[in-house]
Each structure stands twice: as structure tokens, then as C-alpha cells.
CSV table of N, CA and C in Angstrom, one decimal:
chain,number,residue,atom,x,y,z
A,897,LEU,N,66.7,88.4,99.2
A,897,LEU,CA,67.4,87.2,98.9
A,897,LEU,C,68.2,86.6,100.1
A,898,GLN,N,68.3,87.4,101.2
A,898,GLN,CA,69.1,86.9,102.3
A,898,GLN,C,68.8,85.6,102.8
A,899,ILE,N,67.5,85.4,103.2
A,899,ILE,CA,67.1,84.1,103.8
A,899,ILE,C,67.2,82.9,102.7
A,900,PRO,N,66.8,83.2,101.5
A,900,PRO,CA,67.0,82.1,100.5
A,900,PRO,C,68.4,81.7,100.3
A,901,VAL,N,69.3,82.7,100.3
A,901,VAL,CA,70.8,82.4,100.2
A,901,VAL,C,71.2,81.5,101.3
A,902,TYR,N,70.9,81.9,102.5
A,902,TYR,CA,71.2,81.1,103.7
A,902,TYR,C,70.7,79.7,103.6
A,903,MET,N,69.4,79.6,103.1
A,903,MET,CA,68.8,78.3,103.0
A,903,MET,C,69.5,77.4,102.0
A,904,MET,N,69.9,78.0,100.8
A,904,MET,CA,70.6,77.2,99.8
A,904,MET,C,72.0,76.8,100.2
A,905,ALA,N,72.6,77.7,101.0
A,905,ALA,CA,74.0,77.3,101.5
A,905,ALA,C,73.9,76.1,102.5
A,906,LEU,N,72.9,76.1,103.3
A,906,LEU,CA,72.7,75.0,104.3
A,906,LEU,C,72.4,73.7,103.5
A,907,GLN,N,71.5,73.8,102.5
A,907,GLN,CA,71.1,72.6,101.8
A,907,GLN,C,72.3,72.1,101.0
A,908,GLN,N,73.1,73.0,100.4
A,908,GLN,CA,74.3,72.6,99.6
A,908,GLN,C,75.3,71.9,100.4
A,909,SER,N,75.4,72.2,101.7
A,909,SER,CA,76.3,71.6,102.6
A,909,SER,C,76.1,70.1,102.7
A,910,GLY,N,74.8,69.7,102.4
A,910,GLY,CA,74.5,68.3,102.5
A,910,GLY,C,74.2,67.8,104.0
A,911,LYS,N,74.4,68.7,104.9
A,911,LYS,CA,74.3,68.3,106.3
A,911,LYS,C,72.9,68.7,106.9
A,912,PHE,N,72.2,69.6,106.2
A,912,PHE,CA,71.0,70.2,106.8
A,912,PHE,C,69.9,70.2,105.8
A,913,THR,N,68.7,70.2,106.3
A,913,THR,CA,67.5,70.6,105.5
A,913,THR,C,67.0,71.9,106.1
A,914,ALA,N,67.0,72.9,105.2
A,914,ALA,CA,66.6,74.3,105.7
A,914,ALA,C,65.1,74.4,105.6
A,915,ALA,N,64.5,74.7,106.7
A,915,ALA,CA,63.1,74.9,106.8
A,915,ALA,C,62.7,76.3,106.4
A,916,GLY,N,63.5,77.3,106.7
A,916,GLY,CA,63.2,78.7,106.3
A,916,GLY,C,63.9,79.6,107.3
A,917,GLY,N,63.4,80.8,107.4
A,917,GLY,CA,64.0,81.8,108.3
A,917,GLY,C,62.9,82.8,108.6
A,918,ALA,N,63.4,83.8,109.4
A,918,ALA,CA,62.4,84.9,109.8
A,918,ALA,C,63.1,86.2,109.8
A,919,TYR,N,62.3,87.2,109.5
A,919,TYR,CA,62.7,88.6,109.5
A,919,TYR,C,62.1,89.2,110.8
A,920,TYR,N,62.9,89.8,111.6
A,920,TYR,CA,62.4,90.5,112.8
A,920,TYR,C,62.4,92.0,112.6
A,921,CYS,N,61.3,92.7,112.9
A,921,CYS,CA,61.2,94.1,112.7
A,921,CYS,C,61.9,94.8,113.9
A,922,LEU,N,62.8,95.7,113.6
A,922,LEU,CA,63.5,96.5,114.6
A,922,LEU,C,63.1,97.9,114.6
A,923,LYS,N,62.0,98.3,114.0
A,923,LYS,CA,61.5,99.7,114.0
A,923,LYS,C,61.4,100.2,115.4
A,924,ASP,N,61.5,101.5,115.6
A,924,ASP,CA,61.3,102.2,116.8
A,924,ASP,C,59.9,102.2,117.3
A,925,ASN,N,58.9,102.1,116.4
A,925,ASN,CA,57.5,102.0,116.7
A,925,ASN,C,57.2,100.8,117.5
A,926,PRO,N,56.7,101.0,118.8
A,926,PRO,CA,56.4,99.8,119.6
A,926,PRO,C,55.4,98.8,119.0
A,927,ASP,N,54.5,99.3,118.2
A,927,ASP,CA,53.5,98.5,117.6
A,927,ASP,C,54.1,97.5,116.5
A,928,ASP,N,55.3,97.9,115.9
A,928,ASP,CA,55.9,97.1,114.9
A,928,ASP,C,57.1,96.3,115.4
A,929,PHE,N,57.8,96.8,116.5
A,929,PHE,CA,59.0,96.2,117.0
A,929,PHE,C,58.7,94.8,117.4
A,930,GLY,N,59.6,93.9,116.9
A,930,GLY,CA,59.5,92.5,117.2
A,930,GLY,C,58.5,91.6,116.4
A,931,LYS,N,57.9,92.3,115.4
A,931,LYS,CA,57.0,91.5,114.5
A,931,LYS,C,57.9,90.6,113.7
A,932,VAL,N,57.4,89.4,113.4
A,932,VAL,CA,58.1,88.4,112.7
A,932,VAL,C,57.4,88.1,111.4
A,933,SER,N,58.2,88.0,110.3
A,933,SER,CA,57.7,87.6,109.0
A,933,SER,C,58.6,86.4,108.6
A,934,TYR,N,57.9,85.3,108.3
A,934,TYR,CA,58.6,84.0,108.0
A,934,TYR,C,58.7,83.9,106.5
A,935,PHE,N,59.8,83.2,106.1
A,935,PHE,CA,60.0,82.7,104.7
A,935,PHE,C,60.4,81.3,104.7
A,936,GLY,N,59.7,80.4,104.0
A,936,GLY,CA,60.2,79.1,104.0
A,936,GLY,C,59.1,78.1,103.8
A,937,ASP,N,59.4,76.8,104.1
A,937,ASP,CA,58.5,75.7,104.0
A,937,ASP,C,57.5,75.7,105.1
A,938,GLU,N,56.2,75.9,104.8
A,938,GLU,CA,55.2,76.1,105.8
A,938,GLU,C,55.2,74.9,106.7
A,939,LYS,N,55.2,73.7,106.2
A,939,LYS,CA,55.1,72.5,107.0
A,939,LYS,C,56.3,72.3,108.0
A,940,LEU,N,57.5,72.5,107.4
A,940,LEU,CA,58.7,72.4,108.3
A,940,LEU,C,58.8,73.5,109.3
A,941,LEU,N,58.4,74.7,108.9
A,941,LEU,CA,58.5,75.8,109.9
A,941,LEU,C,57.5,75.6,111.1
A,942,LYS,N,56.3,75.1,110.7
A,942,LYS,CA,55.3,74.8,111.8
A,942,LYS,C,55.8,73.7,112.7
A,943,GLN,N,56.4,72.7,112.0
A,943,GLN,CA,57.0,71.5,112.8
A,943,GLN,C,58.1,72.0,113.8
A,944,TYR,N,59.0,72.8,113.3
A,944,TYR,CA,60.2,73.2,114.1
A,944,TYR,C,59.9,74.3,115.0
A,945,CYS,N,59.0,75.3,114.6
A,945,CYS,CA,58.8,76.5,115.4
A,945,CYS,C,57.5,76.5,116.2
A,946,GLY,N,56.6,75.5,115.9
A,946,GLY,CA,55.4,75.4,116.7
A,946,GLY,C,54.2,76.2,116.1
A,947,LEU,N,53.2,76.3,116.9
A,947,LEU,CA,52.0,76.9,116.4
A,947,LEU,C,52.1,78.4,116.3
A,948,GLY,N,53.2,79.1,116.7
A,948,GLY,CA,53.3,80.5,116.5
A,948,GLY,C,53.5,80.9,115.1
A,949,VAL,N,53.8,80.0,114.2
A,949,VAL,CA,53.9,80.3,112.8
A,949,VAL,C,52.5,80.3,112.1
A,950,LYS,N,52.1,81.5,111.8
A,950,LYS,CA,50.8,81.6,111.1
A,950,LYS,C,50.9,81.7,109.6
A,951,LYS,N,49.9,81.3,108.9
A,951,LYS,CA,49.9,81.4,107.4
A,951,LYS,C,50.2,82.8,107.0
A,952,SER,N,51.2,83.0,106.2
A,952,SER,CA,51.5,84.3,105.7
A,952,SER,C,52.0,84.2,104.2
A,953,ALA,N,52.3,85.3,103.6
A,953,ALA,CA,52.7,85.4,102.2
A,953,ALA,C,54.0,84.7,102.0
A,954,GLY,N,54.8,84.6,103.1
A,954,GLY,CA,56.2,84.0,103.0
A,954,GLY,C,56.3,82.5,103.2
A,955,LEU,N,55.1,81.8,103.4
A,955,LEU,CA,55.1,80.4,103.7
A,955,LEU,C,54.6,79.7,102.4
A,956,PHE,N,55.3,78.6,102.1
A,956,PHE,CA,55.0,77.9,100.8
A,956,PHE,C,55.0,76.4,101.0
A,957,ALA,N,54.3,75.7,100.1
A,957,ALA,CA,54.4,74.3,100.1
A,957,ALA,C,55.8,73.9,99.5
A,958,ASP,N,56.2,72.7,99.7
A,958,ASP,CA,57.5,72.2,99.3
A,958,ASP,C,57.8,72.5,97.9
A,959,ASP,N,56.9,72.2,97.0
A,959,ASP,CA,57.2,72.3,95.5
A,959,ASP,C,57.2,73.8,95.2
A,960,GLU,N,56.4,74.6,95.8
A,960,GLU,CA,56.4,76.1,95.5
A,960,GLU,C,57.7,76.7,96.0
A,961,LEU,N,58.2,76.3,97.1
A,961,LEU,CA,59.5,76.8,97.7
A,961,LEU,C,60.6,76.4,96.8
A,962,ALA,N,60.6,75.2,96.3
A,962,ALA,CA,61.7,74.7,95.4
A,962,ALA,C,61.8,75.6,94.2
A,963,SER,N,60.6,75.9,93.6
A,963,SER,CA,60.6,76.8,92.4
A,963,SER,C,61.0,78.2,92.8
A,964,ILE,N,60.7,78.7,93.9
A,964,ILE,CA,61.1,80.1,94.3
A,964,ILE,C,62.6,80.1,94.6
A,965,LEU,N,63.1,79.1,95.2
A,965,LEU,CA,64.6,79.0,95.4
A,965,LEU,C,65.3,78.9,94.1
A,966,ALA,N,64.8,78.2,93.1
A,966,ALA,CA,65.4,78.1,91.8
A,966,ALA,C,65.5,79.5,91.2
A,967,GLY,N,64.4,80.2,91.3
A,967,GLY,CA,64.3,81.6,90.8
A,967,GLY,C,65.3,82.5,91.5
A,968,CYS,N,65.5,82.3,92.8
A,968,CYS,CA,66.5,83.1,93.5
A,968,CYS,C,67.9,82.8,93.1
A,969,ARG,N,68.1,81.5,92.8
A,969,ARG,CA,69.4,81.1,92.3
A,969,ARG,C,69.7,81.7,91.0
A,970,ASP,N,68.8,81.7,90.1
A,970,ASP,CA,68.9,82.4,88.8
A,970,ASP,C,69.2,83.9,89.0
A,971,GLN,N,68.5,84.5,89.9
A,971,GLN,CA,68.7,86.0,90.1
A,971,GLN,C,70.2,86.2,90.7
A,972,ILE,N,70.6,85.3,91.5
A,972,ILE,CA,72.0,85.5,92.1
A,972,ILE,C,73.0,85.4,90.9
A,973,VAL,N,72.8,84.4,90.0
A,973,VAL,CA,73.7,84.3,88.9
A,973,VAL,C,73.7,85.6,88.0
A,974,ARG,N,72.5,86.1,87.8
A,974,ARG,CA,72.4,87.4,87.1
A,974,ARG,C,73.1,88.5,87.8
A,975,TYR,N,72.9,88.6,89.1
A,975,TYR,CA,73.7,89.7,89.9
A,975,TYR,C,75.2,89.5,89.8
A,976,ALA,N,75.6,88.3,89.9
A,976,ALA,CA,77.1,88.0,89.8
A,976,ALA,C,77.6,88.4,88.4
A,977,ALA,N,76.9,88.1,87.4
A,977,ALA,CA,77.3,88.5,86.0
A,977,ALA,C,77.4,90.0,85.9
A,978,CYS,N,76.4,90.7,86.4
A,978,CYS,CA,76.4,92.2,86.4
A,978,CYS,C,77.5,92.8,87.2
A,979,ILE,N,77.8,92.2,88.4
A,979,ILE,CA,78.9,92.7,89.2
A,979,ILE,C,80.2,92.5,88.5
A,980,SER,N,80.4,91.4,87.9
A,980,SER,CA,81.7,91.1,87.2
A,980,SER,C,81.9,92.1,86.0
A,981,GLU,N,80.8,92.6,85.5
A,981,GLU,CA,80.8,93.6,84.4
A,981,GLU,C,80.9,95.0,84.9
A,982,GLY,N,80.9,95.2,86.2
A,982,GLY,CA,80.9,96.5,86.8
A,982,GLY,C,79.6,97.2,86.9
A,983,VAL,N,78.5,96.5,86.7
A,983,VAL,CA,77.2,97.1,86.8
A,983,VAL,C,76.6,96.6,88.1
A,984,PHE,N,76.5,97.5,89.1
A,984,PHE,CA,76.0,97.2,90.4
A,984,PHE,C,75.2,98.4,90.9
A,985,ASN,N,74.0,98.6,90.5
A,985,ASN,CA,73.2,99.7,90.9
A,985,ASN,C,72.6,99.4,92.3
A,986,PRO,N,72.6,100.4,93.2
A,986,PRO,CA,72.0,100.2,94.5
A,986,PRO,C,70.5,99.9,94.4
A,987,SER,N,69.8,100.5,93.4
A,987,SER,CA,68.4,100.2,93.3
A,987,SER,C,68.0,100.8,91.9
A,988,THR,N,67.0,100.1,91.4
A,988,THR,CA,66.4,100.6,90.1
A,988,THR,C,65.1,101.4,90.4
A,989,LEU,N,64.8,101.5,91.7
A,989,LEU,CA,63.6,102.3,92.1
A,989,LEU,C,63.9,103.8,92.2
A,990,ALA,N,62.9,104.6,92.1
A,990,ALA,CA,63.1,106.1,92.4
A,990,ALA,C,63.5,106.3,93.8
A,991,PRO,N,64.4,107.3,94.1
A,991,PRO,CA,64.8,107.5,95.5
A,991,PRO,C,63.7,107.6,96.5
A,992,THR,N,62.5,108.1,96.1
A,992,THR,CA,61.4,108.2,97.0
A,992,THR,C,60.9,106.8,97.4
A,993,ASP,N,61.0,105.9,96.5
A,993,ASP,CA,60.5,104.5,96.7
A,993,ASP,C,61.6,103.6,97.2
A,994,ALA,N,62.9,103.9,97.1
A,994,ALA,CA,63.9,103.0,97.5
A,994,ALA,C,64.4,103.2,98.9
A,995,GLY,N,63.8,104.1,99.6
A,995,GLY,CA,64.2,104.4,101.0
A,995,GLY,C,65.4,105.2,101.2
A,996,CYS,N,65.8,106.0,100.1
A,996,CYS,CA,67.0,106.7,100.1
A,996,CYS,C,67.0,107.8,101.2
A,997,GLY,N,65.9,108.3,101.6
A,997,GLY,CA,65.8,109.3,102.7
A,997,GLY,C,66.3,108.8,104.0
A,998,TYR,N,66.3,107.5,104.2
A,998,TYR,CA,66.6,106.9,105.5
A,998,TYR,C,68.0,106.2,105.4
A,999,CYS,N,68.6,106.1,104.3
A,999,CYS,CA,69.8,105.3,104.1
A,999,CYS,C,71.0,106.2,104.6
A,1000,ILE,N,71.9,105.5,105.4
A,1000,ILE,CA,73.1,106.2,106.0
A,1000,ILE,C,74.1,106.5,104.9
A,1001,ALA,N,74.0,105.8,103.7
A,1001,ALA,CA,75.0,106.1,102.7
A,1001,ALA,C,74.5,107.0,101.6
A,1002,ARG,N,73.4,107.7,101.8
A,1002,ARG,CA,72.7,108.5,100.8
A,1002,ARG,C,73.6,109.6,100.3
A,1003,GLY,N,74.5,110.1,101.2
A,1003,GLY,CA,75.4,111.2,100.7
A,1003,GLY,C,76.5,110.8,99.7
A,1004,MET,N,76.8,109.6,99.7
A,1004,MET,CA,77.8,109.1,98.7
A,1004,MET,C,77.3,108.1,97.7
A,1005,CYS,N,76.0,107.9,97.7
A,1005,CYS,CA,75.4,106.8,96.9
A,1005,CYS,C,75.3,107.2,95.4
A,1006,ARG,N,75.6,106.2,94.6
A,1006,ARG,CA,75.5,106.5,93.1
A,1006,ARG,C,74.0,106.6,92.7
A,1007,ARG,N,73.1,106.3,93.5
A,1007,ARG,CA,71.7,106.4,93.1
A,1007,ARG,C,71.3,107.7,92.7
A,1008,ASN,N,71.8,108.7,93.3
A,1008,ASN,CA,71.5,110.1,92.9
A,1008,ASN,C,72.5,110.6,91.9
A,1009,GLU,N,72.3,110.2,90.6
A,1009,GLU,CA,73.2,110.5,89.6
A,1009,GLU,C,73.5,111.9,89.3
A,1010,SER,N,72.5,112.8,89.5
A,1010,SER,CA,72.7,114.2,89.3
A,1010,SER,C,73.6,114.8,90.3
A,1011,LYS,N,73.5,114.3,91.6
A,1011,LYS,CA,74.4,114.7,92.6
A,1011,LYS,C,75.8,114.2,92.3
A,1012,ALA,N,76.0,113.0,91.8
A,1012,ALA,CA,77.3,112.4,91.5
A,1012,ALA,C,77.9,113.2,90.3
A,1013,ALA,N,77.1,113.6,89.4
A,1013,ALA,CA,77.7,114.4,88.2
A,1013,ALA,C,78.1,115.8,88.8
A,1014,ARG,N,77.4,116.4,89.6
A,1014,ARG,CA,77.8,117.7,90.2
A,1014,ARG,C,79.0,117.6,91.0
A,1015,MET,N,79.1,116.5,91.8
A,1015,MET,CA,80.3,116.3,92.6
A,1015,MET,C,81.6,116.1,91.7
A,1016,ALA,N,81.4,115.4,90.6
A,1016,ALA,CA,82.5,115.1,89.7
A,1016,ALA,C,83.0,116.4,89.1
A,1017,LYS,N,82.0,117.3,88.7
A,1017,LYS,CA,82.3,118.6,88.1
A,1017,LYS,C,83.0,119.5,89.1
A,1018,GLU,N,82.6,119.5,90.4
A,1018,GLU,CA,83.2,120.3,91.4
A,1018,GLU,C,84.6,119.8,91.6
A,1019,ALA,N,84.8,118.5,91.6
A,1019,ALA,CA,86.2,117.9,91.8
A,1019,ALA,C,87.1,118.3,90.7
A,1020,ALA,N,86.6,118.3,89.5
A,1020,ALA,CA,87.4,118.7,88.3
A,1020,ALA,C,87.8,120.1,88.3
A,1021,ASN,N,86.9,121.0,88.9
A,1021,ASN,CA,87.2,122.4,88.9
A,1021,ASN,C,88.0,122.8,90.1
A,1022,GLY,N,88.2,121.9,91.0
A,1022,GLY,CA,89.0,122.1,92.2
A,1022,GLY,C,88.3,122.8,93.3
């Protein structure tokens, strides 16, 4: 949701038309480092960024993009409602699929509920 949020903020300002954004890969693997994935309006990104923007899954026609951004807006409203109710799970995916093995917060994350229960029990027992 990061790029769609930035795009919506720019558009809401009334001063800008957001064409899209890009994700840059920062992996240590030299074959992957620096790869770019675009998200946004295909026509505008090609106009502003040149021929380097190739057709990919993240490029959409104007009407498709508007629909996707509306869906992102709805998702943000749902997230905000959950957060206000105290429901903010790091992920609904299994730890093996959520990237937990690589996360720097994995030792204190609520994702591992069995570990959290054990830590609470240990704390209660002193």
C-alpha cells in the first residue's frame, strides 16, 4: 500500500497528478540489486520516465488504476478501524510465508503466539 498511499496523498493535495512510483530491489544478490518494479498509470509513467518503463504487472490504464486506488482506500479504512479496536496483526500468513525468519523484530513479534504465551507464563512465574 505504500506507493498507492503516496499517490493518493499527492492527488488529494490538489497540486499534483501522481503518475505512480517504483520499488527498488536492495537485495545483496547482484543479479537482483537495483531491479525496478513500477506501480501506477502506464501512460503517465512512460511519459515521465521514458522508454525504460516496460509493461509489467504493476502498470495499469487510467480507469484500472482508479479502481485499484479506490480498493486501496477501502483497505486503509478497514486497517484504521481494526487499529482503533486494538486489532493489528503483523501478518495473517504463516511465519514461513510471512518472511519471519528474516525480520529483525521476530524475537518480540506477536506473530509467534506460542512464544508470546510462553514468555507471558515465564514472566508470571518470575
